[in-house]
Amino acid sequence: AAKPLIPIRKAGKLPRRAAAETYRGEYAEVRVEMHADAVAPGDRVLLVDDVIATGESMAAGIRLVEGLGGTVAACAALLEIGALSGRDRIADHPLVSLLGKL
């Protein structure tokens, strides 16, 4: 069965109990959260982001999904900034960039 949209948001934005991950952002540490009941063991998830730059935010999403027992089937982004090598950070997961690399 298909999963609904599962938002991953900055800390404090979700209404229910959440699982959290921290990653190094451009200027500071960033804490992101996902509802703790959004992914069950064995669920397969497609992670989608607008841009893959350093790959840090996508890697945090992968840790969130896998920490709840799910599997990241693939990652997708609208655009990839190739010079920042974000693809390397998530190399264990397939990545599709819809508009390609800059």
Short mmCIF file of N, CA and C in Angstrom, two decimals:
data_model
loop_
_atom_site.label_atom_id
_atom_site.label_comp_id
_atom_site.label_asym_id
_atom_site.label_seq_id
_atom_site.Cartn_x
_atom_site.Cartn_y
_atom_site.Cartn_z
N ALA A 1 0.84 -1.19 0.00
CA ALA A 1 0.00 0.00 0.00
C ALA A 1 0.88 1.25 0.00
N ALA A 2 0.46 2.25 -0.70
CA ALA A 2 1.23 3.49 -0.79
C ALA A 2 1.16 4.25 0.53
N LYS A 3 2.24 4.91 0.87
CA LYS A 3 2.28 5.75 2.07
C LYS A 3 1.81 7.15 1.67
N PRO A 4 1.20 7.84 2.61
CA PRO A 4 0.83 9.23 2.35
C PRO A 4 2.08 10.11 2.41
N LEU A 5 1.90 11.37 2.17
CA LEU A 5 2.98 12.34 2.35
C LEU A 5 3.36 12.36 3.83
N ILE A 6 4.64 12.22 4.11
CA ILE A 6 5.14 12.24 5.49
C ILE A 6 6.11 13.41 5.58
N PRO A 7 5.71 14.51 6.20
CA PRO A 7 6.61 15.66 6.26
C PRO A 7 7.76 15.46 7.24
N ILE A 8 8.91 15.95 6.86
CA ILE A 8 10.05 16.08 7.76
C ILE A 8 10.26 17.58 7.89
N ARG A 9 10.14 18.07 9.12
CA ARG A 9 10.13 19.51 9.36
C ARG A 9 11.19 19.90 10.38
N LYS A 10 11.48 21.18 10.45
CA LYS A 10 12.35 21.69 11.51
C LYS A 10 11.68 21.43 12.85
N ALA A 11 12.48 21.30 13.89
CA ALA A 11 12.00 20.95 15.23
C ALA A 11 10.87 21.85 15.70
N GLY A 12 9.88 21.23 16.35
CA GLY A 12 8.79 21.98 16.97
C GLY A 12 7.62 22.31 16.06
N LYS A 13 7.63 21.89 14.81
CA LYS A 13 6.57 22.25 13.86
C LYS A 13 5.48 21.18 13.73
N LEU A 14 5.73 19.97 14.23
CA LEU A 14 4.77 18.88 14.06
C LEU A 14 3.89 18.73 15.30
N PRO A 15 2.62 18.36 15.13
CA PRO A 15 1.69 18.33 16.25
C PRO A 15 1.78 17.09 17.16
N ARG A 16 2.32 15.98 16.66
CA ARG A 16 2.35 14.75 17.46
C ARG A 16 3.79 14.41 17.85
N ARG A 17 3.92 13.36 18.66
CA ARG A 17 5.23 12.88 19.09
C ARG A 17 6.10 12.64 17.85
N ALA A 18 7.35 13.07 17.92
CA ALA A 18 8.21 13.01 16.75
C ALA A 18 9.56 12.37 17.06
N ALA A 19 10.12 11.71 16.03
CA ALA A 19 11.50 11.25 16.06
C ALA A 19 12.34 12.38 15.49
N ALA A 20 13.58 12.54 15.95
CA ALA A 20 14.39 13.68 15.53
C ALA A 20 15.79 13.26 15.11
N GLU A 21 16.37 14.05 14.25
CA GLU A 21 17.77 13.91 13.80
C GLU A 21 18.35 15.30 13.70
N THR A 22 19.66 15.39 13.90
CA THR A 22 20.37 16.65 13.76
C THR A 22 21.42 16.50 12.66
N TYR A 23 21.58 17.55 11.88
CA TYR A 23 22.63 17.55 10.86
C TYR A 23 23.29 18.92 10.83
N ARG A 24 24.46 18.97 10.23
CA ARG A 24 25.21 20.21 10.11
C ARG A 24 24.71 20.97 8.90
N GLY A 25 24.05 22.10 9.14
CA GLY A 25 23.57 22.95 8.06
C GLY A 25 24.66 23.89 7.60
N GLU A 26 24.33 24.80 6.72
CA GLU A 26 25.31 25.72 6.16
C GLU A 26 25.94 26.60 7.25
N TYR A 27 25.12 27.04 8.22
CA TYR A 27 25.63 27.96 9.23
C TYR A 27 25.55 27.43 10.66
N ALA A 28 24.76 26.39 10.89
CA ALA A 28 24.56 25.89 12.25
C ALA A 28 23.98 24.48 12.19
N GLU A 29 23.91 23.85 13.36
CA GLU A 29 23.24 22.55 13.43
C GLU A 29 21.74 22.75 13.23
N VAL A 30 21.13 21.81 12.52
CA VAL A 30 19.70 21.86 12.25
C VAL A 30 19.08 20.58 12.79
N ARG A 31 17.99 20.72 13.51
CA ARG A 31 17.27 19.56 14.04
C ARG A 31 15.98 19.42 13.24
N VAL A 32 15.77 18.23 12.67
CA VAL A 32 14.56 17.95 11.91
C VAL A 32 13.80 16.82 12.58
N GLU A 33 12.48 16.81 12.37
CA GLU A 33 11.62 15.81 13.00
C GLU A 33 10.63 15.22 12.00
N MET A 34 10.19 14.01 12.33
CA MET A 34 9.17 13.30 11.57
C MET A 34 8.27 12.62 12.60
N HIS A 35 6.97 12.58 12.36
CA HIS A 35 6.09 11.90 13.30
C HIS A 35 6.61 10.49 13.58
N ALA A 36 6.69 10.14 14.85
CA ALA A 36 7.26 8.85 15.26
C ALA A 36 6.45 7.66 14.76
N ASP A 37 5.18 7.87 14.45
CA ASP A 37 4.34 6.76 13.97
C ASP A 37 4.16 6.78 12.45
N ALA A 38 4.91 7.60 11.74
CA ALA A 38 4.73 7.76 10.30
C ALA A 38 5.27 6.60 9.48
N VAL A 39 6.27 5.93 10.00
CA VAL A 39 6.91 4.82 9.28
C VAL A 39 6.94 3.61 10.21
N ALA A 40 6.53 2.47 9.68
CA ALA A 40 6.56 1.23 10.46
C ALA A 40 7.65 0.32 9.91
N PRO A 41 8.14 -0.60 10.72
CA PRO A 41 9.15 -1.55 10.23
C PRO A 41 8.67 -2.22 8.94
N GLY A 42 9.56 -2.24 7.95
CA GLY A 42 9.26 -2.85 6.66
C GLY A 42 8.69 -1.89 5.62
N ASP A 43 8.26 -0.69 6.02
CA ASP A 43 7.76 0.28 5.05
C ASP A 43 8.89 0.71 4.12
N ARG A 44 8.55 0.86 2.83
CA ARG A 44 9.49 1.38 1.84
C ARG A 44 9.10 2.83 1.55
N VAL A 45 10.10 3.72 1.56
CA VAL A 45 9.84 5.15 1.47
C VAL A 45 10.66 5.78 0.35
N LEU A 46 10.05 6.69 -0.40
CA LEU A 46 10.75 7.55 -1.34
C LEU A 46 10.93 8.89 -0.67
N LEU A 47 12.17 9.31 -0.45
CA LEU A 47 12.46 10.62 0.15
C LEU A 47 12.57 11.64 -0.97
N VAL A 48 11.88 12.77 -0.81
CA VAL A 48 11.88 13.82 -1.82
C VAL A 48 12.29 15.14 -1.18
N ASP A 49 13.20 15.85 -1.82
CA ASP A 49 13.63 17.17 -1.36
C ASP A 49 13.70 18.09 -2.57
N ASP A 50 13.73 19.38 -2.35
CA ASP A 50 13.79 20.30 -3.48
C ASP A 50 15.18 20.31 -4.12
N VAL A 51 16.22 20.40 -3.29
CA VAL A 51 17.59 20.50 -3.81
C VAL A 51 18.50 19.57 -3.02
N ILE A 52 19.38 18.89 -3.73
CA ILE A 52 20.46 18.14 -3.08
C ILE A 52 21.71 19.00 -3.24
N ALA A 53 22.21 19.49 -2.13
CA ALA A 53 23.44 20.28 -2.14
C ALA A 53 24.54 19.44 -1.48
N THR A 54 24.70 19.59 -0.18
CA THR A 54 25.72 18.79 0.53
C THR A 54 25.21 17.39 0.86
N GLY A 55 23.90 17.18 0.77
CA GLY A 55 23.31 15.88 1.08
C GLY A 55 23.00 15.69 2.56
N GLU A 56 23.32 16.68 3.38
CA GLU A 56 23.13 16.54 4.83
C GLU A 56 21.66 16.37 5.20
N SER A 57 20.77 17.17 4.63
CA SER A 57 19.36 17.05 5.01
C SER A 57 18.77 15.72 4.52
N MET A 58 19.15 15.27 3.34
CA MET A 58 18.66 13.98 2.85
C MET A 58 19.20 12.85 3.72
N ALA A 59 20.46 12.94 4.12
CA ALA A 59 21.04 11.92 5.00
C ALA A 59 20.30 11.87 6.34
N ALA A 60 19.90 13.03 6.86
CA ALA A 60 19.12 13.06 8.11
C ALA A 60 17.77 12.39 7.91
N GLY A 61 17.14 12.63 6.77
CA GLY A 61 15.87 11.96 6.46
C GLY A 61 16.03 10.45 6.37
N ILE A 62 17.12 10.01 5.78
CA ILE A 62 17.40 8.57 5.69
C ILE A 62 17.53 7.99 7.10
N ARG A 63 18.27 8.68 7.96
CA ARG A 63 18.44 8.20 9.34
C ARG A 63 17.11 8.13 10.08
N LEU A 64 16.23 9.12 9.85
CA LEU A 64 14.91 9.11 10.49
C LEU A 64 14.10 7.89 10.05
N VAL A 65 14.01 7.67 8.75
CA VAL A 65 13.23 6.55 8.22
C VAL A 65 13.80 5.22 8.72
N GLU A 66 15.10 5.06 8.57
CA GLU A 66 15.72 3.79 8.97
C GLU A 66 15.68 3.60 10.48
N GLY A 67 15.74 4.68 11.24
CA GLY A 67 15.65 4.58 12.69
C GLY A 67 14.30 4.08 13.17
N LEU A 68 13.26 4.28 12.36
CA LEU A 68 11.93 3.78 12.68
C LEU A 68 11.66 2.42 12.05
N GLY A 69 12.68 1.84 11.41
CA GLY A 69 12.55 0.50 10.84
C GLY A 69 12.17 0.46 9.38
N GLY A 70 12.01 1.61 8.75
CA GLY A 70 11.67 1.64 7.33
C GLY A 70 12.90 1.51 6.45
N THR A 71 12.65 1.39 5.16
CA THR A 71 13.71 1.29 4.17
C THR A 71 13.54 2.44 3.18
N VAL A 72 14.61 3.13 2.89
CA VAL A 72 14.57 4.18 1.87
C VAL A 72 14.80 3.50 0.53
N ALA A 73 13.74 3.41 -0.27
CA ALA A 73 13.82 2.75 -1.57
C ALA A 73 14.62 3.59 -2.55
N ALA A 74 14.47 4.91 -2.46
CA ALA A 74 15.20 5.83 -3.35
C ALA A 74 15.04 7.25 -2.82
N CYS A 75 15.86 8.14 -3.36
CA CYS A 75 15.82 9.56 -3.04
C CYS A 75 15.59 10.32 -4.34
N ALA A 76 14.85 11.42 -4.25
CA ALA A 76 14.60 12.23 -5.43
C ALA A 76 14.69 13.70 -5.05
N ALA A 77 15.12 14.50 -6.01
CA ALA A 77 15.20 15.94 -5.81
C ALA A 77 14.88 16.62 -7.14
N LEU A 78 14.44 17.85 -7.04
CA LEU A 78 14.19 18.63 -8.24
C LEU A 78 15.51 18.96 -8.93
N LEU A 79 16.51 19.32 -8.13
CA LEU A 79 17.79 19.80 -8.66
C LEU A 79 18.93 19.32 -7.79
N GLU A 80 20.05 19.07 -8.39
CA GLU A 80 21.26 18.66 -7.68
C GLU A 80 22.39 19.64 -7.98
N ILE A 81 23.05 20.11 -6.93
CA ILE A 81 24.22 20.97 -7.10
C ILE A 81 25.44 20.06 -7.03
N GLY A 82 25.92 19.62 -8.18
CA GLY A 82 26.96 18.62 -8.26
C GLY A 82 28.27 18.99 -7.59
N ALA A 83 28.64 20.26 -7.62
CA ALA A 83 29.92 20.69 -7.07
C ALA A 83 30.00 20.48 -5.56
N LEU A 84 28.85 20.33 -4.89
CA LEU A 84 28.85 20.15 -3.43
C LEU A 84 28.85 18.68 -3.01
N SER A 85 28.82 17.77 -3.98
CA SER A 85 28.99 16.32 -3.77
C SER A 85 27.99 15.69 -2.80
N GLY A 86 26.77 16.20 -2.75
CA GLY A 86 25.76 15.62 -1.88
C GLY A 86 25.44 14.18 -2.22
N ARG A 87 25.53 13.82 -3.49
CA ARG A 87 25.27 12.45 -3.93
C ARG A 87 26.20 11.47 -3.20
N ASP A 88 27.43 11.89 -2.94
CA ASP A 88 28.39 11.02 -2.26
C ASP A 88 27.95 10.69 -0.84
N ARG A 89 27.32 11.63 -0.16
CA ARG A 89 26.89 11.44 1.23
C ARG A 89 25.78 10.39 1.34
N ILE A 90 24.98 10.24 0.29
CA ILE A 90 23.88 9.28 0.32
C ILE A 90 24.10 8.17 -0.72
N ALA A 91 25.35 7.83 -0.97
CA ALA A 91 25.74 6.92 -2.04
C ALA A 91 25.10 5.54 -1.94
N ASP A 92 24.68 5.11 -0.77
CA ASP A 92 24.07 3.79 -0.61
C ASP A 92 22.61 3.76 -1.08
N HIS A 93 22.08 4.89 -1.53
CA HIS A 93 20.69 4.97 -1.95
C HIS A 93 20.60 5.57 -3.35
N PRO A 94 19.74 5.01 -4.20
CA PRO A 94 19.57 5.60 -5.53
C PRO A 94 19.05 7.03 -5.42
N LEU A 95 19.55 7.91 -6.29
CA LEU A 95 19.12 9.30 -6.30
C LEU A 95 18.75 9.71 -7.72
N VAL A 96 17.57 10.29 -7.86
CA VAL A 96 17.11 10.83 -9.13
C VAL A 96 16.98 12.34 -8.97
N SER A 97 17.61 13.08 -9.86
CA SER A 97 17.51 14.53 -9.89
C SER A 97 16.70 14.90 -11.13
N LEU A 98 15.50 15.42 -10.94
CA LEU A 98 14.58 15.62 -12.05
C LEU A 98 15.09 16.62 -13.08
N LEU A 99 15.74 17.70 -12.65
CA LEU A 99 16.27 18.69 -13.58
C LEU A 99 17.76 18.50 -13.84
N GLY A 100 18.35 17.49 -13.22
CA GLY A 100 19.77 17.23 -13.42
C GLY A 100 20.66 18.02 -12.48
N LYS A 101 21.93 18.10 -12.84
CA LYS A 101 22.95 18.75 -12.01
C LYS A 101 23.24 20.15 -12.51
N LEU A 102 23.54 21.02 -11.56
CA LEU A 102 24.09 22.34 -11.87
C LEU A 102 25.59 22.26 -11.69
#
